[in-house]
Amino acid sequence: MSKIISVHSFRGGTGKSNTSANLGALIAQQGKRVGIVDTDIQSPGIHVLFGLEQEQMKHSLNDYLWGNCDIEQAAHDVGAALGIQAPGKIYLIPSSIKAGEIARIIREGYDVGLLNDGFQRLLEELELDVLLIDTHPGVGEETLLSIAISDALIIVMRPDQQDYQGTGVTVEIGRKLNVPQMMLLVNKTPTQFDFAEVRARVEGTFGCEVVGVLPHSDEMMMLASRGVFVVEYPDHPIAKTYREVVLRLLR
Amino acid sequence: MSARFVALREELSAWTRREGVSASVLLELSPPLRRTLQRLLREGSMTVADLGASLALDADESGLIADLMVDCGFVKVQETDAASGDPVVRIVHARQTRADTAAAYWSRILTDSDG
């Protein structure tokens, strides 16, 4: 039985795409077939982490939404760059990074219903064990749809007052849509903070499990999205926390 | 007729038809209907018998509710299950653009928060 996991944050800049990429890589390292869809069409970015250049993108999610290709034609096998070995596979379905195509999406919108068709087709055609949806920040129709069909929802937030308020909205929607597994991941936590206290405060505020509290990391900043952190720093405490998240997700 | 059936019939009869199910529509529905339509979003289709089981309805009630769901634009019935001969309901996706729905979902969220 395949699993759909949405990775969401109410605000941008929380590390949502980094989280999607790291979880995807770790799941694929376990021999699973993973797809990652970048539905952050207005501000795509996850392709950078996988080293996928514009000229390598034969098709993107935009092409599928405009009827120019089947969605599996927009799936790029990015496993080799991460050293993923069979039977593990990791496919990225990127959003276009061409300025004109992003502008067209913003101007014209797109048929959100097609996304669901596409998700289901990806599960079948690529025989995926896990489909990760890297969502657009905030609460839009495509985000609601992703949450509605997900088996698990990971909400990424920083220990920041603005994130607290927005996260509350997402948690409320997740509850209303009865997402079977909902968890919070606190990211970019200043190392001076008491992590146990942060965890307790966030869990107390939202009544939702905190699956990990990740520190602000100089190594992550130095990597500067030039790779997937758990591949570059497999022994780092952040990688250990991501592994624990994966264990929870696949249990 | 069960209390569940009566409640669902009232809810569906009062629904203003919109073609297809969107995620923001889900937020407007009662939990049993929402859960069933979410399952349909994921699985694509189910027999009327499975629909009834999901909504805790008997066979007669299931057929009537399935008809009302068709009238609401949530599902369509175009085929029967080869094994059981039972009609199969298939989800109808709303064909909306992002721009169309922004106001709808915020309105829904704010209404819920106020209420």
mmCIF file of C-alpha atoms in Angstrom:
data_model
loop_
_atom_site.group_PDB
_atom_site.id
_atom_site.type_symbol
_atom_site.label_atom_id
_atom_site.label_comp_id
_atom_site.label_asym_id
_atom_site.label_seq_id
_atom_site.Cartn_x
_atom_site.Cartn_y
_atom_site.Cartn_z
ATOM 1 C CA MET A 1 0.000 0.000 0.000
ATOM 2 C CA SER A 2 1.514 3.280 -1.085
ATOM 3 C CA LYS A 3 1.631 6.262 1.211
ATOM 4 C CA ILE A 4 1.081 9.932 0.435
ATOM 5 C CA ILE A 5 2.941 12.360 2.672
ATOM 6 C CA SER A 6 2.466 16.119 2.472
ATOM 7 C CA VAL A 7 5.166 18.410 3.766
ATOM 8 C CA HIS A 8 3.756 21.816 4.529
ATOM 9 C CA SER A 9 4.552 25.067 6.245
ATOM 10 C CA PHE A 10 2.305 28.046 6.609
ATOM 11 C CA ARG A 11 5.096 30.477 5.883
ATOM 12 C CA GLY A 12 8.012 30.354 3.467
ATOM 13 C CA GLY A 13 11.610 29.854 4.485
ATOM 14 C CA THR A 14 11.003 27.226 7.146
ATOM 15 C CA GLY A 15 13.015 24.509 5.385
ATOM 16 C CA LYS A 16 10.021 22.675 3.950
ATOM 17 C CA SER A 17 11.704 21.713 0.679
ATOM 18 C CA ASN A 18 14.867 20.693 2.499
ATOM 19 C CA THR A 19 12.743 18.475 4.718
ATOM 20 C CA SER A 20 11.007 16.905 1.708
ATOM 21 C CA ALA A 21 14.313 16.230 -0.011
ATOM 22 C CA ASN A 22 15.973 14.753 3.068
ATOM 23 C CA LEU A 23 13.040 12.518 3.938
ATOM 24 C CA GLY A 24 12.738 11.407 0.312
ATOM 25 C CA ALA A 25 16.431 10.526 0.142
ATOM 26 C CA LEU A 26 16.332 8.558 3.394
ATOM 27 C CA ILE A 27 13.230 6.631 2.356
ATOM 28 C CA ALA A 28 14.795 5.766 -1.004
ATOM 29 C CA GLN A 29 17.967 4.644 0.795
ATOM 30 C CA GLN A 30 15.758 2.073 2.500
ATOM 31 C CA GLY A 31 14.995 0.536 -0.890
ATOM 32 C CA LYS A 32 11.646 2.256 -1.389
ATOM 33 C CA ARG A 33 10.386 3.847 -4.577
ATOM 34 C CA VAL A 34 9.789 7.524 -3.859
ATOM 35 C CA GLY A 35 8.264 10.354 -5.854
ATOM 36 C CA ILE A 36 8.526 14.003 -4.839
ATOM 37 C CA VAL A 37 6.198 16.535 -6.439
ATOM 38 C CA ASP A 38 7.067 20.206 -6.209
ATOM 39 C CA THR A 39 3.646 21.853 -6.024
ATOM 40 C CA ASP A 40 5.207 25.142 -4.976
ATOM 41 C CA ILE A 41 4.658 26.280 -8.538
ATOM 42 C CA GLN A 42 4.971 29.982 -7.856
ATOM 43 C CA SER A 43 8.329 29.685 -6.145
ATOM 44 C CA PRO A 44 9.887 26.325 -7.023
ATOM 45 C CA GLY A 45 13.172 25.372 -5.453
ATOM 46 C CA ILE A 46 13.528 21.732 -4.487
ATOM 47 C CA HIS A 47 15.132 20.836 -7.863
ATOM 48 C CA VAL A 48 18.238 22.742 -6.739
ATOM 49 C CA LEU A 49 18.805 20.314 -3.874
ATOM 50 C CA PHE A 50 18.870 17.443 -6.359
ATOM 51 C CA GLY A 51 21.172 19.277 -8.770
ATOM 52 C CA LEU A 52 18.551 19.336 -11.503
ATOM 53 C CA GLU A 53 19.267 22.137 -13.978
ATOM 54 C CA GLN A 54 16.713 23.861 -16.159
ATOM 55 C CA GLU A 55 18.184 22.394 -19.336
ATOM 56 C CA GLN A 56 17.820 18.880 -17.885
ATOM 57 C CA MET A 57 14.086 19.334 -17.355
ATOM 58 C CA LYS A 58 12.439 17.924 -20.446
ATOM 59 C CA HIS A 59 9.029 18.398 -18.877
ATOM 60 C CA SER A 60 7.771 19.906 -15.642
ATOM 61 C CA LEU A 61 4.606 19.814 -13.572
ATOM 62 C CA ASN A 62 3.527 22.930 -15.465
ATOM 63 C CA ASP A 63 3.621 21.009 -18.765
ATOM 64 C CA TYR A 64 1.364 18.350 -17.273
ATOM 65 C CA LEU A 65 -1.097 20.922 -15.906
ATOM 66 C CA TRP A 66 -1.252 22.580 -19.325
ATOM 67 C CA GLY A 67 -1.895 19.241 -21.045
ATOM 68 C CA ASN A 68 1.464 19.094 -22.802
ATOM 69 C CA CYS A 69 2.551 15.740 -21.354
ATOM 70 C CA ASP A 70 1.599 12.904 -19.034
ATOM 71 C CA ILE A 71 2.733 13.529 -15.481
ATOM 72 C CA GLU A 72 5.140 10.583 -15.471
ATOM 73 C CA GLN A 73 6.973 12.236 -18.360
ATOM 74 C CA ALA A 74 7.805 15.052 -15.949
ATOM 75 C CA ALA A 75 9.346 12.602 -13.458
ATOM 76 C CA HIS A 76 13.130 12.841 -13.318
ATOM 77 C CA ASP A 77 15.150 10.018 -11.781
ATOM 78 C CA VAL A 78 17.476 11.852 -9.396
ATOM 79 C CA GLY A 79 18.647 8.781 -7.489
ATOM 80 C CA ALA A 80 22.034 8.442 -9.151
ATOM 81 C CA ALA A 81 23.167 11.856 -7.911
ATOM 82 C CA LEU A 82 22.327 10.758 -4.365
ATOM 83 C CA GLY A 83 23.906 7.326 -4.641
ATOM 84 C CA ILE A 84 20.558 5.605 -4.293
ATOM 85 C CA GLN A 85 20.856 1.929 -5.143
ATOM 86 C CA ALA A 86 18.235 -0.505 -6.456
ATOM 87 C CA PRO A 87 15.588 -1.315 -5.529
ATOM 88 C CA GLY A 88 15.429 2.235 -4.160
ATOM 89 C CA LYS A 89 14.345 4.933 -6.582
ATOM 90 C CA ILE A 90 13.691 8.610 -6.223
ATOM 91 C CA TYR A 91 11.873 10.656 -8.814
ATOM 92 C CA LEU A 92 11.405 14.405 -8.745
ATOM 93 C CA ILE A 93 8.527 16.058 -10.548
ATOM 94 C CA PRO A 94 9.766 19.643 -10.620
ATOM 95 C CA SER A 95 7.860 22.808 -11.286
ATOM 96 C CA SER A 96 9.128 24.962 -14.103
ATOM 97 C CA ILE A 97 11.810 27.487 -13.258
ATOM 98 C CA LYS A 98 11.292 29.496 -16.429
ATOM 99 C CA ALA A 99 10.176 32.999 -15.492
ATOM 100 C CA GLY A 100 7.600 33.146 -18.301
ATOM 101 C CA GLU A 101 6.002 29.864 -17.231
ATOM 102 C CA ILE A 102 5.843 30.888 -13.585
ATOM 103 C CA ALA A 103 4.262 34.175 -14.659
ATOM 104 C CA ARG A 104 1.699 32.272 -16.749
ATOM 105 C CA ILE A 105 0.709 30.098 -13.786
ATOM 106 C CA ILE A 106 0.296 33.138 -11.572
ATOM 107 C CA ARG A 107 -1.686 34.933 -14.263
ATOM 108 C CA GLU A 108 -3.933 32.101 -15.459
ATOM 109 C CA GLY A 109 -4.063 29.756 -12.464
ATOM 110 C CA TYR A 110 -4.454 26.053 -13.170
ATOM 111 C CA ASP A 111 -6.919 23.235 -12.793
ATOM 112 C CA VAL A 112 -6.303 21.985 -9.267
ATOM 113 C CA GLY A 113 -8.342 18.824 -9.889
ATOM 114 C CA LEU A 114 -5.699 17.704 -12.362
ATOM 115 C CA LEU A 115 -3.202 17.525 -9.525
ATOM 116 C CA ASN A 116 -5.088 14.724 -7.821
ATOM 117 C CA ASP A 117 -5.359 12.792 -11.078
ATOM 118 C CA GLY A 118 -1.629 13.276 -11.470
ATOM 119 C CA PHE A 119 -0.797 12.079 -7.964
ATOM 120 C CA GLN A 120 -2.791 8.883 -8.454
ATOM 121 C CA ARG A 121 -1.211 8.281 -11.860
ATOM 122 C CA LEU A 122 2.276 8.734 -10.445
ATOM 123 C CA LEU A 123 1.582 6.143 -7.743
ATOM 124 C CA GLU A 124 0.484 3.651 -10.369
ATOM 125 C CA GLU A 125 2.822 4.338 -13.283
ATOM 126 C CA LEU A 126 6.004 4.681 -11.225
ATOM 127 C CA GLU A 127 4.903 1.963 -8.754
ATOM 128 C CA LEU A 128 5.697 4.274 -5.872
ATOM 129 C CA ASP A 129 5.837 3.232 -2.249
ATOM 130 C CA VAL A 130 5.788 6.840 -1.097
ATOM 131 C CA LEU A 131 4.657 10.051 -2.747
ATOM 132 C CA LEU A 132 5.956 13.187 -1.042
ATOM 133 C CA ILE A 133 4.164 16.413 -1.831
ATOM 134 C CA ASP A 134 6.235 19.531 -1.293
ATOM 135 C CA THR A 135 3.404 22.021 -0.915
ATOM 136 C CA HIS A 136 3.054 25.717 -1.535
ATOM 137 C CA PRO A 137 3.228 27.706 1.735
ATOM 138 C CA GLY A 138 -0.023 29.063 3.112
ATOM 139 C CA VAL A 139 -3.423 27.499 2.607
ATOM 140 C CA GLY A 140 -4.504 27.245 -1.015
ATOM 141 C CA GLU A 141 -6.763 24.813 -2.817
ATOM 142 C CA GLU A 142 -3.844 22.676 -3.939
ATOM 143 C CA THR A 143 -2.558 22.549 -0.374
ATOM 144 C CA LEU A 144 -5.966 21.580 0.981
ATOM 145 C CA LEU A 145 -6.226 18.887 -1.667
ATOM 146 C CA SER A 146 -2.796 17.535 -0.782
ATOM 147 C CA ILE A 147 -3.729 17.425 2.895
ATOM 148 C CA ALA A 148 -7.123 15.842 2.165
ATOM 149 C CA ILE A 149 -5.616 12.875 0.341
ATOM 150 C CA SER A 150 -2.567 12.416 2.553
ATOM 151 C CA ASP A 151 -1.850 9.560 4.906
ATOM 152 C CA ALA A 152 0.574 11.772 6.758
ATOM 153 C CA LEU A 153 1.123 15.496 7.122
ATOM 154 C CA ILE A 154 4.382 16.999 8.326
ATOM 155 C CA ILE A 155 4.095 20.649 9.280
ATOM 156 C CA VAL A 156 7.443 22.410 9.357
ATOM 157 C CA MET A 157 7.761 25.507 11.507
ATOM 158 C CA ARG A 158 10.355 27.655 13.165
ATOM 159 C CA PRO A 159 10.150 28.655 16.813
ATOM 160 C CA ASP A 160 8.906 32.079 15.761
ATOM 161 C CA GLN A 161 5.694 33.879 16.706
ATOM 162 C CA GLN A 162 4.567 34.334 13.104
ATOM 163 C CA ASP A 163 5.058 30.630 12.454
ATOM 164 C CA TYR A 164 3.120 29.750 15.598
ATOM 165 C CA GLN A 165 -0.008 31.527 14.381
ATOM 166 C CA GLY A 166 0.117 30.129 10.860
ATOM 167 C CA THR A 167 0.868 26.622 12.046
ATOM 168 C CA GLY A 168 -2.301 26.735 14.127
ATOM 169 C CA VAL A 169 -4.350 27.222 10.959
ATOM 170 C CA THR A 170 -2.733 24.249 9.246
ATOM 171 C CA VAL A 171 -3.153 22.021 12.287
ATOM 172 C CA GLU A 172 -6.840 22.945 12.443
ATOM 173 C CA ILE A 173 -7.331 22.033 8.787
ATOM 174 C CA GLY A 174 -5.407 18.793 9.211
ATOM 175 C CA ARG A 175 -7.679 17.842 12.086
ATOM 176 C CA LYS A 176 -10.814 18.747 10.185
ATOM 177 C CA LEU A 177 -9.669 16.626 7.263
ATOM 178 C CA ASN A 178 -8.825 13.732 9.599
ATOM 179 C CA VAL A 179 -5.300 13.235 8.357
ATOM 180 C CA PRO A 180 -4.351 9.866 9.871
ATOM 181 C CA GLN A 181 -0.860 10.944 10.906
ATOM 182 C CA MET A 182 -0.037 14.583 11.623
ATOM 183 C CA MET A 183 3.245 15.716 13.099
ATOM 184 C CA LEU A 184 5.164 18.913 13.641
ATOM 185 C CA LEU A 185 8.825 19.412 12.850
ATOM 186 C CA VAL A 186 10.442 22.435 14.480
ATOM 187 C CA ASN A 187 13.308 23.643 12.329
ATOM 188 C CA LYS A 188 16.075 26.230 12.538
ATOM 189 C CA THR A 189 15.920 26.332 16.310
ATOM 190 C CA PRO A 190 18.623 28.595 17.800
ATOM 191 C CA THR A 191 21.126 26.381 19.577
ATOM 192 C CA GLN A 192 20.840 28.548 22.705
ATOM 193 C CA PHE A 193 17.258 27.359 23.175
ATOM 194 C CA ASP A 194 16.288 24.509 25.468
ATOM 195 C CA PHE A 195 15.074 21.966 22.888
ATOM 196 C CA ALA A 196 13.033 19.966 25.383
ATOM 197 C CA GLU A 197 11.229 23.135 26.387
ATOM 198 C CA VAL A 198 10.596 24.085 22.744
ATOM 199 C CA ARG A 199 9.141 20.638 22.108
ATOM 200 C CA ALA A 200 6.913 20.843 25.180
ATOM 201 C CA ARG A 201 5.730 24.348 24.326
ATOM 202 C CA VAL A 202 4.876 23.493 20.714
ATOM 203 C CA GLU A 203 3.126 20.259 21.669
ATOM 204 C CA GLY A 204 1.211 22.114 24.353
ATOM 205 C CA THR A 205 0.192 24.887 21.984
ATOM 206 C CA PHE A 206 -1.088 22.681 19.187
ATOM 207 C CA GLY A 207 -1.918 19.412 20.913
ATOM 208 C CA CYS A 208 0.034 17.686 18.179
ATOM 209 C CA GLU A 209 3.127 15.504 18.318
ATOM 210 C CA VAL A 210 6.471 17.149 17.659
ATOM 211 C CA VAL A 211 8.474 14.568 15.773
ATOM 212 C CA GLY A 212 11.736 16.483 15.983
ATOM 213 C CA VAL A 213 13.368 19.746 16.974
ATOM 214 C CA LEU A 214 16.163 20.562 14.560
ATOM 215 C CA PRO A 215 18.844 23.120 15.360
ATOM 216 C CA HIS A 216 19.869 25.999 13.191
ATOM 217 C CA SER A 217 22.878 24.493 11.448
ATOM 218 C CA ASP A 218 25.958 26.177 10.043
ATOM 219 C CA GLU A 219 26.660 23.041 8.015
ATOM 220 C CA MET A 220 23.209 23.322 6.434
ATOM 221 C CA MET A 221 23.832 26.976 5.643
ATOM 222 C CA MET A 222 27.262 26.194 4.214
ATOM 223 C CA LEU A 223 25.773 23.497 2.013
ATOM 224 C CA ALA A 224 23.547 26.249 0.627
ATOM 225 C CA SER A 225 21.163 23.866 -1.141
ATOM 226 C CA ARG A 226 23.962 22.376 -3.225
ATOM 227 C CA GLY A 227 22.973 18.917 -2.099
ATOM 228 C CA VAL A 228 20.784 16.863 0.172
ATOM 229 C CA PHE A 229 21.998 17.201 3.750
ATOM 230 C CA VAL A 230 21.560 13.585 4.883
ATOM 231 C CA VAL A 231 23.633 12.433 1.914
ATOM 232 C CA GLU A 232 26.388 14.960 2.532
ATOM 233 C CA TYR A 233 26.379 14.655 6.352
ATOM 234 C CA PRO A 234 25.006 11.188 7.132
ATOM 235 C CA ASP A 235 26.415 11.174 10.663
ATOM 236 C CA HIS A 236 25.213 14.639 11.666
ATOM 237 C CA PRO A 237 22.637 14.859 14.497
ATOM 238 C CA ILE A 238 20.196 16.467 12.039
ATOM 239 C CA ALA A 239 20.452 13.385 9.828
ATOM 240 C CA LYS A 240 19.741 11.234 12.880
ATOM 241 C CA THR A 241 16.583 13.214 13.619
ATOM 242 C CA TYR A 242 15.433 12.912 10.008
ATOM 243 C CA ARG A 243 15.953 9.138 10.267
ATOM 244 C CA GLU A 244 13.737 9.058 13.326
ATOM 245 C CA VAL A 245 11.068 10.950 11.392
ATOM 246 C CA VAL A 246 11.287 8.401 8.580
ATOM 247 C CA LEU A 247 10.939 5.550 11.051
ATOM 248 C CA ARG A 248 7.760 7.136 12.388
ATOM 249 C CA LEU A 249 6.401 7.728 8.907
ATOM 250 C CA LEU A 250 6.995 4.199 7.661
ATOM 251 C CA ARG A 251 5.920 2.423 10.832
ATOM 252 C CA MET B 1 -34.950 5.071 7.844
ATOM 253 C CA SER B 2 -31.942 5.610 10.109
ATOM 254 C CA ALA B 3 -31.097 8.929 11.765
ATOM 255 C CA ARG B 4 -27.822 8.948 9.819
ATOM 256 C CA PHE B 5 -29.737 8.610 6.545
ATOM 257 C CA VAL B 6 -32.135 11.419 7.446
ATOM 258 C CA ALA B 7 -29.246 13.739 8.347
ATOM 259 C CA LEU B 8 -27.361 12.972 5.139
ATOM 260 C CA ARG B 9 -30.501 13.390 3.036
ATOM 261 C CA GLU B 10 -31.149 16.790 4.583
ATOM 262 C CA GLU B 11 -27.568 17.894 4.086
ATOM 263 C CA LEU B 12 -27.404 16.776 0.469
ATOM 264 C CA SER B 13 -30.845 18.107 -0.406
ATOM 265 C CA ALA B 14 -29.867 21.535 0.872
ATOM 266 C CA TRP B 15 -26.593 21.541 -1.045
ATOM 267 C CA THR B 16 -26.374 23.941 -3.968
ATOM 268 C CA ARG B 17 -25.080 21.881 -6.857
ATOM 269 C CA ARG B 18 -21.487 22.507 -7.847
ATOM 270 C CA GLU B 19 -19.807 20.341 -10.397
ATOM 271 C CA GLY B 20 -17.197 18.243 -8.691
ATOM 272 C CA VAL B 21 -15.431 17.946 -5.377
ATOM 273 C CA SER B 22 -12.685 20.325 -4.372
ATOM 274 C CA ALA B 23 -10.791 20.357 -1.102
ATOM 275 C CA SER B 24 -12.533 23.541 -0.014
ATOM 276 C CA VAL B 25 -15.905 21.847 -0.635
ATOM 277 C CA LEU B 26 -14.802 19.081 1.731
ATOM 278 C CA LEU B 27 -14.448 21.599 4.524
ATOM 279 C CA GLU B 28 -18.125 22.517 4.166
ATOM 280 C CA LEU B 29 -19.432 18.980 4.551
ATOM 281 C CA SER B 30 -20.333 16.940 7.605
ATOM 282 C CA PRO B 31 -17.624 14.561 8.871
ATOM 283 C CA PRO B 32 -19.199 11.339 7.464
ATOM 284 C CA LEU B 33 -19.588 12.794 3.967
ATOM 285 C CA ARG B 34 -16.176 14.417 4.133
ATOM 286 C CA ARG B 35 -14.479 11.177 5.122
ATOM 287 C CA THR B 36 -16.232 9.233 2.383
ATOM 288 C CA LEU B 37 -15.402 11.781 -0.301
ATOM 289 C CA GLN B 38 -11.783 11.919 0.884
ATOM 290 C CA ARG B 39 -11.628 8.159 0.480
ATOM 291 C CA LEU B 40 -13.109 8.523 -2.983
ATOM 292 C CA LEU B 41 -10.561 11.203 -3.849
ATOM 293 C CA ARG B 42 -7.847 8.740 -2.960
ATOM 294 C CA GLU B 43 -9.361 5.598 -4.473
ATOM 295 C CA GLY B 44 -11.224 7.115 -7.389
ATOM 296 C CA SER B 45 -14.298 4.876 -7.155
ATOM 297 C CA MET B 46 -16.225 2.445 -4.970
ATOM 298 C CA THR B 47 -19.375 0.386 -5.212
ATOM 299 C CA VAL B 48 -22.624 1.751 -3.832
ATOM 300 C CA ALA B 49 -22.438 -1.019 -1.227
ATOM 301 C CA ASP B 50 -19.005 0.222 -0.112
ATOM 302 C CA LEU B 51 -20.324 3.775 -0.074
ATOM 303 C CA GLY B 52 -23.142 2.633 2.194
ATOM 304 C CA ALA B 53 -20.704 0.828 4.469
ATOM 305 C CA SER B 54 -18.559 3.947 4.676
ATOM 306 C CA LEU B 55 -21.606 6.008 5.669
ATOM 307 C CA ALA B 56 -23.100 3.320 7.930
ATOM 308 C CA LEU B 57 -26.250 2.987 5.786
ATOM 309 C CA ASP B 58 -28.269 -0.050 4.723
ATOM 310 C CA ALA B 59 -28.645 -1.076 1.091
ATOM 311 C CA ASP B 60 -31.816 0.900 0.319
ATOM 312 C CA GLU B 61 -30.478 4.011 2.024
ATOM 313 C CA SER B 62 -27.144 3.690 0.208
ATOM 314 C CA GLY B 63 -28.777 3.835 -3.204
ATOM 315 C CA LEU B 64 -30.815 6.908 -2.309
ATOM 316 C CA ILE B 65 -27.819 8.736 -0.892
ATOM 317 C CA ALA B 66 -25.731 7.807 -3.937
ATOM 318 C CA ASP B 67 -28.437 9.364 -6.142
ATOM 319 C CA LEU B 68 -28.372 12.547 -4.082
ATOM 320 C CA MET B 69 -24.574 12.676 -4.307
ATOM 321 C CA VAL B 70 -24.890 12.454 -8.075
ATOM 322 C CA ASP B 71 -27.398 15.331 -7.994
ATOM 323 C CA CYS B 72 -24.944 17.396 -5.944
ATOM 324 C CA GLY B 73 -22.242 16.865 -8.570
ATOM 325 C CA PHE B 74 -19.930 14.932 -6.240
ATOM 326 C CA VAL B 75 -19.980 11.588 -8.036
ATOM 327 C CA LYS B 76 -21.195 9.936 -11.200
ATOM 328 C CA VAL B 77 -22.416 6.407 -11.841
ATOM 329 C CA GLN B 78 -21.387 5.019 -15.202
ATOM 330 C CA GLU B 79 -20.609 1.382 -14.615
ATOM 331 C CA THR B 80 -21.333 -1.669 -12.501
ATOM 332 C CA ASP B 81 -18.904 -3.843 -10.591
ATOM 333 C CA ALA B 82 -18.142 -6.924 -12.681
ATOM 334 C CA ALA B 83 -18.135 -9.277 -9.697
ATOM 335 C CA SER B 84 -21.125 -8.052 -7.691
ATOM 336 C CA GLY B 85 -23.158 -6.230 -10.314
ATOM 337 C CA ASP B 86 -23.351 -3.338 -7.885
ATOM 338 C CA PRO B 87 -23.311 0.181 -9.358
ATOM 339 C CA VAL B 88 -19.971 1.955 -9.013
ATOM 340 C CA VAL B 89 -19.727 5.616 -8.005
ATOM 341 C CA ARG B 90 -16.779 7.566 -9.330
ATOM 342 C CA ILE B 91 -15.545 10.848 -7.887
ATOM 343 C CA VAL B 92 -15.961 13.995 -9.973
ATOM 344 C CA HIS B 93 -13.127 16.469 -9.500
ATOM 345 C CA ALA B 94 -13.936 20.138 -9.419
ATOM 346 C CA ARG B 95 -12.190 21.863 -12.291
ATOM 347 C CA GLN B 96 -11.184 25.096 -10.674
ATOM 348 C CA THR B 97 -8.173 27.272 -10.895
ATOM 349 C CA ARG B 98 -6.249 28.509 -7.888
ATOM 350 C CA ALA B 99 -7.518 32.013 -8.436
ATOM 351 C CA ASP B 100 -11.148 30.828 -8.377
ATOM 352 C CA THR B 101 -10.893 29.279 -4.974
ATOM 353 C CA ALA B 102 -8.783 31.626 -2.890
ATOM 354 C CA ALA B 103 -11.748 33.594 -1.611
ATOM 355 C CA ALA B 104 -13.781 30.435 -0.955
ATOM 356 C CA TYR B 105 -11.346 28.738 1.373
ATOM 357 C CA TRP B 106 -10.485 31.835 3.360
ATOM 358 C CA SER B 107 -14.163 32.529 3.782
ATOM 359 C CA ARG B 108 -14.631 28.972 5.052
ATOM 360 C CA ILE B 109 -11.750 29.182 7.502
ATOM 361 C CA LEU B 110 -12.850 32.551 8.849
ATOM 362 C CA THR B 111 -16.447 31.377 9.192
ATOM 363 C CA ASP B 112 -15.323 28.348 11.176
ATOM 364 C CA SER B 113 -13.077 30.433 13.400
ATOM 365 C CA ASP B 114 -15.865 32.892 14.069
ATOM 366 C CA GLY B 115 -18.329 30.124 14.769
#
